[in-house]
Coordinates of C-alpha atoms and ligand atoms in Angstrom, one line a residue:
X1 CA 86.4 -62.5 -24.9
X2 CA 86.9 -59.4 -22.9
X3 CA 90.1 -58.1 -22.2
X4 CA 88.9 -56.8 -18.7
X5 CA 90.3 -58.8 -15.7
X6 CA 87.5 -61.5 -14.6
X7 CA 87.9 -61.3 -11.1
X8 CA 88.7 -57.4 -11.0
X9 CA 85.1 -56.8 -12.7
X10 CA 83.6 -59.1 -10.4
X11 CA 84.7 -57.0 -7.5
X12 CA 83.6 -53.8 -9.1
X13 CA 80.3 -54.7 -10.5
X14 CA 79.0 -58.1 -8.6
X15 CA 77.5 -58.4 -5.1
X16 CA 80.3 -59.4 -2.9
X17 CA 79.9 -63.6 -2.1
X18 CA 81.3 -63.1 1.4
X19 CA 79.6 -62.8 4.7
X20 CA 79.5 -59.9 6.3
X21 CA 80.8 -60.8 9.5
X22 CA 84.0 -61.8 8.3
X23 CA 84.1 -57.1 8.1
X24 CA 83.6 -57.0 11.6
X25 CA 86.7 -56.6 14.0
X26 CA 87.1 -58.6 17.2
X27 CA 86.5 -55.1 18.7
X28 CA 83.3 -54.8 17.3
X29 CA 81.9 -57.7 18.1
X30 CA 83.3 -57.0 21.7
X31 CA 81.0 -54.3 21.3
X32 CA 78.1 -56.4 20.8
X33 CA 78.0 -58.6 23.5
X34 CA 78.8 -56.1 25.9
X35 CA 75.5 -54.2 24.3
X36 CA 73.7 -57.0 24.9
X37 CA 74.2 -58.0 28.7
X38 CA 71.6 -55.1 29.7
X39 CA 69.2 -56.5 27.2
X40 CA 69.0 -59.9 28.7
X41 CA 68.1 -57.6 32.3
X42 CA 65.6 -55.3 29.6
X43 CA 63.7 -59.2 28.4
X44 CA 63.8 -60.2 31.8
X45 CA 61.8 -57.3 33.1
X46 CA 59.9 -56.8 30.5
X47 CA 57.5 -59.6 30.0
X48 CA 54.6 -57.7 29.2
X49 CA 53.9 -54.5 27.5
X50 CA 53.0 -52.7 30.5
X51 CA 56.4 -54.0 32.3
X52 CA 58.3 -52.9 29.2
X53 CA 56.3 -49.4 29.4
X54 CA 57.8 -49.3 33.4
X55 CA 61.4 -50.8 32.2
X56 CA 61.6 -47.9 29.5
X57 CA 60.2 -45.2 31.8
X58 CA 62.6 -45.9 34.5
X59 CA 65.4 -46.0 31.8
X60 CA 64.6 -42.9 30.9
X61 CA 64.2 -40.6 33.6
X62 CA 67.9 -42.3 34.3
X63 CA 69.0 -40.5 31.7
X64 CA 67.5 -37.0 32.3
X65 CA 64.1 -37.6 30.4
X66 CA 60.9 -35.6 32.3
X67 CA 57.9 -36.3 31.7
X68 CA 56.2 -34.2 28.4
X69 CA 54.1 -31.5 29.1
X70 CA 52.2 -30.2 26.3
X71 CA 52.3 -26.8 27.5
X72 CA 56.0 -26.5 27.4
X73 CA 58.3 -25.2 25.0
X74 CA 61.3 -27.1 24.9
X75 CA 64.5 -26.4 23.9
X76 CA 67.5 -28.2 22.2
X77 CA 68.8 -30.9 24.1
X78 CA 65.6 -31.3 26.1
X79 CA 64.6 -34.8 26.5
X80 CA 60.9 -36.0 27.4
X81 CA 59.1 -39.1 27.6
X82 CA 54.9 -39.5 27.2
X83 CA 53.3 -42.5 28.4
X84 CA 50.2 -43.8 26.7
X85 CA 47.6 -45.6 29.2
X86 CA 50.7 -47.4 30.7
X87 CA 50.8 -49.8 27.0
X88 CA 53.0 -47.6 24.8
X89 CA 55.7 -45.3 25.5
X90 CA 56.8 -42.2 23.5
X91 CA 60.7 -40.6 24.3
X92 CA 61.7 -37.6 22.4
X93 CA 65.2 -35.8 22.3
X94 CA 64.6 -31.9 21.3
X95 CA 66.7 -31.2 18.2
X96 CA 68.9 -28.2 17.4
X97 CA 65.8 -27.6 14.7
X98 CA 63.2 -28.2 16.8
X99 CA 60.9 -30.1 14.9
X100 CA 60.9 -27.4 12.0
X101 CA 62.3 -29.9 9.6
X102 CA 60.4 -32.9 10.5
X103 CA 61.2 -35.4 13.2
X104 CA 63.1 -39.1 13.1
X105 CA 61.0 -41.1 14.4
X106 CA 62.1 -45.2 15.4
X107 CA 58.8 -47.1 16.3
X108 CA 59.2 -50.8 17.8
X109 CA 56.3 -52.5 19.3
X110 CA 56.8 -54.0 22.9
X111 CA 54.1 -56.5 22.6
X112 CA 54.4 -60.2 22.4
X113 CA 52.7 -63.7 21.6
X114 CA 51.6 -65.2 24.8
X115 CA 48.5 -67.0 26.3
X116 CA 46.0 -64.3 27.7
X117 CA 43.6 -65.7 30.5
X118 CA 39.7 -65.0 29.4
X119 CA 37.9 -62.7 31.5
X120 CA 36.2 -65.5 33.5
X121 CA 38.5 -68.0 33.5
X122 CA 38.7 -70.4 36.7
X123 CA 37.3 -73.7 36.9
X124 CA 37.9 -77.1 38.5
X125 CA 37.8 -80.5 36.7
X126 CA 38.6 -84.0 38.3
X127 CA 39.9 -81.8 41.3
X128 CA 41.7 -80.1 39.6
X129 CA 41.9 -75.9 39.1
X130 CA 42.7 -74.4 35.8
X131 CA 42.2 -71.3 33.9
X132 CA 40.7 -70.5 30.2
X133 CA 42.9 -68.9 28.1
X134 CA 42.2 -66.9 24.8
X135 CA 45.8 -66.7 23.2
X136 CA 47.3 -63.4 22.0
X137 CA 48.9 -63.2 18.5
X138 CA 49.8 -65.4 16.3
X139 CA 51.3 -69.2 17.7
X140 CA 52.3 -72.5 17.0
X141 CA 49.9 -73.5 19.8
X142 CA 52.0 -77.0 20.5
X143 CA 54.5 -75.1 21.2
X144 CA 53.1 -73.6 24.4
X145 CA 52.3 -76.5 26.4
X146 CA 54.5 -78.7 29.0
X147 CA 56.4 -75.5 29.1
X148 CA 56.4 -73.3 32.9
X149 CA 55.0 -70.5 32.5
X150 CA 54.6 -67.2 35.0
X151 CA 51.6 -65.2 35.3
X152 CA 51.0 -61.3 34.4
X153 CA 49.2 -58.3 34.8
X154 CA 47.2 -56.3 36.6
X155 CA 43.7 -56.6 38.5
X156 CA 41.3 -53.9 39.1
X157 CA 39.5 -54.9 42.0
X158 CA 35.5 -53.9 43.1
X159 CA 36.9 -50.8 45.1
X160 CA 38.8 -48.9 42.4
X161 CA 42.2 -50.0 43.2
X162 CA 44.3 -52.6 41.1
X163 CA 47.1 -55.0 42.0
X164 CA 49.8 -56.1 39.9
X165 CA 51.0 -59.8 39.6
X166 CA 54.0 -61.3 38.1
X167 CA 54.6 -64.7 39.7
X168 CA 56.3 -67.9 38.0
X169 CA 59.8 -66.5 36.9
X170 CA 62.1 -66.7 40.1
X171 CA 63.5 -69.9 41.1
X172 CA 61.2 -70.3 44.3
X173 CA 57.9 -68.9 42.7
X174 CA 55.7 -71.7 41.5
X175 CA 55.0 -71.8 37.8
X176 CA 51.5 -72.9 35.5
X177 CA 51.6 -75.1 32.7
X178 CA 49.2 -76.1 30.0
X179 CA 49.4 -80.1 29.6
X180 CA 49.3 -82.6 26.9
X181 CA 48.6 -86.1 26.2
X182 CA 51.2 -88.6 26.4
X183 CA 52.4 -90.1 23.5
X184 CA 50.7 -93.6 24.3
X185 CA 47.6 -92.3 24.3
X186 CA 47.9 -89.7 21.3
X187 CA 47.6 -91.6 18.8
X188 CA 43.9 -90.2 17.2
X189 CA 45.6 -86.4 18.3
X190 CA 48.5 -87.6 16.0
X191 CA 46.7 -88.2 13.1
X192 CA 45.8 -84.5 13.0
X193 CA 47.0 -82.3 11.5
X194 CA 49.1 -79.8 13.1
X195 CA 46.8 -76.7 13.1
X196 CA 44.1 -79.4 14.4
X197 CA 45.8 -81.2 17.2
X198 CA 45.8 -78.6 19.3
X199 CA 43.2 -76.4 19.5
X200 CA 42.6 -72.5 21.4
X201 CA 40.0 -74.4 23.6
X202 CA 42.5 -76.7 24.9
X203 CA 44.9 -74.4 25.9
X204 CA 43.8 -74.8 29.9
X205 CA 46.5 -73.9 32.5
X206 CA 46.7 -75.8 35.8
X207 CA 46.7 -73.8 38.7
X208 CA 46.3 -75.9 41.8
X209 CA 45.4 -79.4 42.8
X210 CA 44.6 -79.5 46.4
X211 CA 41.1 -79.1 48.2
X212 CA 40.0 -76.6 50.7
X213 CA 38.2 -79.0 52.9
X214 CA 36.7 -82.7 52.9
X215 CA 33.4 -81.5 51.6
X216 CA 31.5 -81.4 48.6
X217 CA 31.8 -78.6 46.1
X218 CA 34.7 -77.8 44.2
X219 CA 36.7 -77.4 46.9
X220 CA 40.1 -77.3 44.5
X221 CA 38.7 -74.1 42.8
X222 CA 37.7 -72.5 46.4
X223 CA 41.5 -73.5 47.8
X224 CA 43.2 -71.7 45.0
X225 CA 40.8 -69.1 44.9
X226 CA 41.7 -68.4 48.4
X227 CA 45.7 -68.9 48.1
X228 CA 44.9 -65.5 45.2
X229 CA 42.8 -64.1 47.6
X230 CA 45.2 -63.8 50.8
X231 CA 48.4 -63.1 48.7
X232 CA 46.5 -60.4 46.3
X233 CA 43.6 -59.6 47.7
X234 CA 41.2 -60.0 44.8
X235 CA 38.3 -62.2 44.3
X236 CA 36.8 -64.3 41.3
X237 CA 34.5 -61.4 40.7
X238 CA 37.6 -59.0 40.2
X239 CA 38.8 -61.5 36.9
X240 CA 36.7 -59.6 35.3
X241 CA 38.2 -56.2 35.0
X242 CA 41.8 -58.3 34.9
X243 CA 44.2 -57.9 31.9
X244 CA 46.3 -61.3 33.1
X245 CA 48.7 -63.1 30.7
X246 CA 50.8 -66.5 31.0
X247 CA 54.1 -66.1 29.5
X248 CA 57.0 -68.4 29.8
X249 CA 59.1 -68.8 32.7
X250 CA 62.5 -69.0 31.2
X251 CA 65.2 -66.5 31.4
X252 CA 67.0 -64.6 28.7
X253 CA 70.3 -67.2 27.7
X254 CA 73.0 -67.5 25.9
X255 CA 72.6 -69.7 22.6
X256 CA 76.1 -71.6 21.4
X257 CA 79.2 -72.6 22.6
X258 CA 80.5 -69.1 21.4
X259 CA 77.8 -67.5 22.9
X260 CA 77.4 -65.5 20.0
X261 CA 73.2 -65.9 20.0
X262 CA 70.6 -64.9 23.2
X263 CA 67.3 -67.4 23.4
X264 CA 64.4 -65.8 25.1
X265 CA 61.0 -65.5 25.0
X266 CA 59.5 -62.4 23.2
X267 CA 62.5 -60.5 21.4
X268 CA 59.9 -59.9 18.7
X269 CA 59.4 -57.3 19.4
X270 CA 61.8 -55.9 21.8
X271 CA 64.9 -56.8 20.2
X272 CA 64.1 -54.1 18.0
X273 CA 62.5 -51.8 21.0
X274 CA 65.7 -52.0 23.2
X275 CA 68.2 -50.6 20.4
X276 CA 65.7 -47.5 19.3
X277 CA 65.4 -47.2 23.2
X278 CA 69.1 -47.0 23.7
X279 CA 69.5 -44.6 20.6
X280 CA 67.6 -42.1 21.8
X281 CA 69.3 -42.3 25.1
X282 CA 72.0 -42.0 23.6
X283 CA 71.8 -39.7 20.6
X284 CA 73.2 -36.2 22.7
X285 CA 71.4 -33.0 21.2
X286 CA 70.8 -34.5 17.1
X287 CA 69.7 -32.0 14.6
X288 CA 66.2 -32.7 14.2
X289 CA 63.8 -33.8 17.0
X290 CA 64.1 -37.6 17.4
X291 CA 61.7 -39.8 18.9
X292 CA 61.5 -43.8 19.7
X293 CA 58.0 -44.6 20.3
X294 CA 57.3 -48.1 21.6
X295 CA 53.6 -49.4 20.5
X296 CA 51.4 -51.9 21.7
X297 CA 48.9 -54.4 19.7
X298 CA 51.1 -55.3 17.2
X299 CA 50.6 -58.6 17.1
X300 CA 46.6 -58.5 16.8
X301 CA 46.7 -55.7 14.1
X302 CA 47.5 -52.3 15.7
X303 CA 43.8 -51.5 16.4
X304 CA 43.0 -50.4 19.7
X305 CA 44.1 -46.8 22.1
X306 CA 47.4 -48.1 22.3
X307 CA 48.5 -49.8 18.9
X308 CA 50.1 -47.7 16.0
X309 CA 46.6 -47.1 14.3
X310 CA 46.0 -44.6 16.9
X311 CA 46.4 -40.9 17.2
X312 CA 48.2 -41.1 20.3
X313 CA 52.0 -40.5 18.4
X314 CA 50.4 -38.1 15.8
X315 CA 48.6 -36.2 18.7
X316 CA 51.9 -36.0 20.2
X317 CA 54.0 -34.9 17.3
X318 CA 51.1 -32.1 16.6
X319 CA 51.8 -31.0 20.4
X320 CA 55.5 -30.7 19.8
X321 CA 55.2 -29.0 16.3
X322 CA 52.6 -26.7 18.0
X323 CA 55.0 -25.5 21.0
X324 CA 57.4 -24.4 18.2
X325 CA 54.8 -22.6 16.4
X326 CA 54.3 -25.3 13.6
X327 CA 51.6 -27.0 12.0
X328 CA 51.6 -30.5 12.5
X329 CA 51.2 -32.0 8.8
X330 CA 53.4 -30.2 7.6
X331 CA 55.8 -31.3 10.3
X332 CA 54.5 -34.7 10.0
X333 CA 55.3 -34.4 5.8
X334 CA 58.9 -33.6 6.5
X335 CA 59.8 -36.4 8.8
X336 CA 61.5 -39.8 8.1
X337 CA 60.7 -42.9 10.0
X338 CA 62.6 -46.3 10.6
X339 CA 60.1 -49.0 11.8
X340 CA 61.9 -51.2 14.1
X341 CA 60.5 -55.1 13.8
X342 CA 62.0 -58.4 13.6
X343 CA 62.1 -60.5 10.5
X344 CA 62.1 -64.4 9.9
X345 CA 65.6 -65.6 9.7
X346 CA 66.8 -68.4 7.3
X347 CA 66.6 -72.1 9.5
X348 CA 69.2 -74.4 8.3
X349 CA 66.4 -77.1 9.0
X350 CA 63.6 -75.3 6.7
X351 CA 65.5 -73.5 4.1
X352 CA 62.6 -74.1 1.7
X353 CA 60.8 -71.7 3.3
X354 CA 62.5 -69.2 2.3
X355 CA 64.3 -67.8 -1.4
X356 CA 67.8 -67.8 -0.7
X357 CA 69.2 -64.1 -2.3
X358 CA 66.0 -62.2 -0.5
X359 CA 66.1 -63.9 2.5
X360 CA 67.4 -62.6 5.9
X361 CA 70.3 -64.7 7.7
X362 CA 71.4 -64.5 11.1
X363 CA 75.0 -62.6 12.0
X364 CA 74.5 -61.0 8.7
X365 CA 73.6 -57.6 10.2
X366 CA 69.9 -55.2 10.2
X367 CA 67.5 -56.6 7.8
X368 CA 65.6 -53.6 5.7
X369 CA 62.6 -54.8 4.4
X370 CA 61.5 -52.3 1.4
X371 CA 58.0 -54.0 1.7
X372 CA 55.7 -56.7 3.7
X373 CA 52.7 -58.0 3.1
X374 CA 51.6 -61.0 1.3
X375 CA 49.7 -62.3 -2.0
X376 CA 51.2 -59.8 -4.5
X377 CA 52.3 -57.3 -1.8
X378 CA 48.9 -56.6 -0.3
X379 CA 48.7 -54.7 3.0
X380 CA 52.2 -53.3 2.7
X381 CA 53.6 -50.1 2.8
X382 CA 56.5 -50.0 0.1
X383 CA 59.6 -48.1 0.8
X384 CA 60.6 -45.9 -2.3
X385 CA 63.4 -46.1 -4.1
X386 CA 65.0 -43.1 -3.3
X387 CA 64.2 -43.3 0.6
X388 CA 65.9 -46.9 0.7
X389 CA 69.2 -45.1 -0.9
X390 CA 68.9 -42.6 1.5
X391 CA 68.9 -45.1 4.3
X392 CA 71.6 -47.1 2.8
X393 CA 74.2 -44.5 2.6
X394 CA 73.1 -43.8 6.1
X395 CA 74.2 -47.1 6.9
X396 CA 77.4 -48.4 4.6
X397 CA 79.0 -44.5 5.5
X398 CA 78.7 -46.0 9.5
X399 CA 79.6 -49.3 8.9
X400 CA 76.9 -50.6 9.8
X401 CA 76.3 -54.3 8.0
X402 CA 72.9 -54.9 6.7
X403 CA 70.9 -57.1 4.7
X404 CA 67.4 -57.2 2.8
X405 CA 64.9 -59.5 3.6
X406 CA 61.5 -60.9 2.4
X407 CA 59.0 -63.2 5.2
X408 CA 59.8 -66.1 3.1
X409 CA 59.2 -67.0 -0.2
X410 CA 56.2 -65.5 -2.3
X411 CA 53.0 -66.7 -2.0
X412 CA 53.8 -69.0 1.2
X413 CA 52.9 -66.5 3.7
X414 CA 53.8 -63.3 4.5
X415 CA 53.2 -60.9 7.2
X416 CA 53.2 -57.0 8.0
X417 CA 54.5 -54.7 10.6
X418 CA 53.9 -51.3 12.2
X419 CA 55.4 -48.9 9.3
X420 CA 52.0 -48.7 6.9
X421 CA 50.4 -46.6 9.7
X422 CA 53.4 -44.1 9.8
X423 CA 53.3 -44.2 6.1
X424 CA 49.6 -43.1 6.0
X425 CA 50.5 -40.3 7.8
X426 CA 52.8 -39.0 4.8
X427 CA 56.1 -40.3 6.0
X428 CA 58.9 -41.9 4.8
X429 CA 59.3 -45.1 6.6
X430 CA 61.3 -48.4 5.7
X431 CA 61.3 -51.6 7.8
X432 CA 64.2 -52.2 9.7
X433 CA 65.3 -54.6 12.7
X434 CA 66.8 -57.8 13.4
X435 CA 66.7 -61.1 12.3
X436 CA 64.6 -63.9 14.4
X437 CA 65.0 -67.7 14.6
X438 CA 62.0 -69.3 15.8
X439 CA 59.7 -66.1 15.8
X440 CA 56.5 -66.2 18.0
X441 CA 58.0 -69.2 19.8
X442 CA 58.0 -69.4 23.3
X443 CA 62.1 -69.6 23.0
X444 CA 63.2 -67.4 20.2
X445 CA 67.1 -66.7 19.3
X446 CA 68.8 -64.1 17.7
X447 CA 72.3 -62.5 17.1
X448 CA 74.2 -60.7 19.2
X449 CA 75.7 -58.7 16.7
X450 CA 72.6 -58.3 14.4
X451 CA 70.9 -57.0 18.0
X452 CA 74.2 -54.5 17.9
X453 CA 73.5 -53.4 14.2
X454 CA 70.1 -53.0 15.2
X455 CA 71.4 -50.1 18.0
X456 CA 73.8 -48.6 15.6
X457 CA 71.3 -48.3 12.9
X458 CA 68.9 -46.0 14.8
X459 CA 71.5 -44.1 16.5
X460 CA 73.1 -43.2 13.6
X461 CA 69.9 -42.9 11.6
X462 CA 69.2 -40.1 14.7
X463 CA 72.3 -38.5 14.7
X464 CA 73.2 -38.5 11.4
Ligands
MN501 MN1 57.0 -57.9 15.4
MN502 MN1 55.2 -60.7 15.7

């Protein structure tokens, strides 16, 4: 038997048992809700991508950002914002360095799950009008009927101009909804399984159920037709050059008796956007250059103009670099990146899901995740060693609490994020962002105060 107290080696050498919330001071988490009454506004407004594109924009030329100009040469302090074919969104705060010694880069995405209409998508059936949907992401699809929902996007009409629409989330706007079968008559869809029951083909959205006039023809289809015409001004024909998207119609909430969680539809991925947005607004004249950059098409893959496989951010850091006189790999070798996304948190109800000790858990603070991917790690960008270190001083010398986390247990899953396309440009990127109950739901909750860790994570990780 050692002669070494028990419980004084435990301390010094074990992982400390408690929960990390029990560090935080009343004051702090103060803090956090406070932080998080402008992100409930931020989830309201920003339903789509594009709308999240206009909230950030607006944010930020509140806060003294300009619009970039490539032919510029900016000084410290400067602050600039670049928008990318009104999906993605780039704000950059000029360091004391310039961007000599590389930039800090946070990258969210600020796309969501949701049911996207197909290009020709209205029809009438049993006098009824509906529209075809082709959903977006990855969903439960159950999940996204006999729900409202509100309708999105913009139109680009025959003669050039476009019109956008958000209708369905104020109290006196109508809302859509995708219907089911009652359970009296489901009994063959209940012997399906779950994947089967529902499937992307059923997912039709009722739009109207009144007739133009007392003749033949589908007189439902020309009715509603016309109600879109007179309040918008575009015609069937214009559904084809349409980007239009049904999301739910449900506010931001509270979630608890202590109010300590917010429910909302589509905090993955802007739980982690608003925070890296708010750093940078906040992160006064930092060292290095420091950029949040907000992508699209996250959740089909990251292909596309607008999603993080594209050149857009690394045309944009080559500008910058260039301005100062740099090359732009070798600015792009020096700089460090955080990749903002959420990560599945532990559900009391399907805890088997997950392995308990690598396993994010709400109120528990940021979750890193040193890799992604699934069967054996494929598809994943793995965080070194040292540059996990690096960003774990950053964050135990700010008290900020944090946590690791795998998507669940091996081999059940898995998933990946944004940070292998920063990686492949040769920088040093880690995942980091807040847990998610419910992800890709059409109500998903998370933590206050994980939402707060999330802010003081990339501030600090900006300003050092
Ligand atoms: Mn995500
Ligand atoms: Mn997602």
């Amino acid at each position: 038997m050692s002669n070494e107290n028990s419980k004084e080696l435990q301390e010094k050498i074990l992982m400390s048992p408690k929960k990390k919330i029990h560090f935080v001071s009343k004051e702090e988490l103060d803090r956090a809700d406070e932080f998080c009454e402008p992100y409930k506004d931020f989830l309201n407004k920003s339903r789509t991508e594009r709308e999240a594109v206009a909230e950030a924009v607006a944010m930020a030329k509140e806060n003294g950002f300009v619009e970039y100009n490539p032919d510029v040469r900016y000084n410290p302090g400067d602050r600039v914002y670049i928008v990318n074919r009104d999906k993605a969104v780039g704000l950059a705060v000029i360091g004391k360095f310039g961007a000599s010694q590389g930039v800090m880069l946070s990258i969210a995405h600020i796309d969501s799950p949701r049911i996207d209409l197909k290009p020709n998508p209205l029809y009438e059936k049993n006098s009824m009008a509906l529209l075809k949907t082709h959903y977006y992401g990855g969903i439960k699809k159950y999940q996204w009927t006999t729900i409202p929902l509100a309708l999105h996007g913009r139109v680009c009409k025959a003669d050039g101009t476009y019109v956008d629409i958000a209708i369905g989330d104020e109290d006196n706007d109508p809302c859509f909804c995708i219907t089911d079968i009652l359970p009296h008559l489901g009994q063959e869809q209940a012997k399906k399984t779950l994947g089967e029951a529902f499937t992307g083909e059923d997912l039709n959205c009722l739009i109207g159920s009144r007739p133009y006039a007392d003749e033949e023809g589908e007189q439902v289809r020309l009715n509603t037709m016309k109600l879109i015409y007179d309040k918008y001004g575009f015609t069937e024909n214009d559904f084809l050059s349409a980007e239009l998207t049904l999301v739910p119609a449900f506010k931001a909430r509270d979630v608890g008796f202590d109010r300590s969680m917010i429910g909302s539809y589509g905090h993955d991925d802007r739980v982690c956007a608003y925070p890296a947005l708010m750093a940078i607004i906040d992160s006064g004249v930092p060292e290095k250059t420091c950029i949040t950059y907000l992508a699209d098409k996250e959740e089909t893959g990251s292909d596309g103009n607008t999603g993080m496989q594209s050149d857009f951010l690394r045309y944009f850091i080559y500008d910058l670099a260039k301005s100062e006189g740099l090359e732009g790999y070798r600015v792009l070798s020096k700089s460090k990146c955080l990749s903002a996304d959420v990560n599945a948190a532990v559900d009391p109800t399907y805890e088997s899901c997950f392995e308990p000790k690598n396993s994010s858990y709400i109120n528990e603070g940021v979750v890193i995740s040193k890799y992604t991917g699934a069967r054996g790690k494929s598809s994943t960008s793995d965080a070194s060693a040292e540059y996990m270190g690096e960003i774990r001083r950053m964050l135990e010398s700010n008290k900020i609490i944090w946590q690791v986390g795998e998507l669940g247990r091996v081999d059940l899953g898995g998933g990946g994020t944004i940070a292998k396309y920063v990686a492949n440009m040769n920088v040093d990127v880690v995942d980091l962002g807040v847990p998610v109950l419910s992800m890709h739901a059409p109500f998903e909750i998370v933590s206050k105060l994980d939402v707060y860790m999330a802010y003081q994570a990339f501030l600090h990780f900006f300003i050092g």
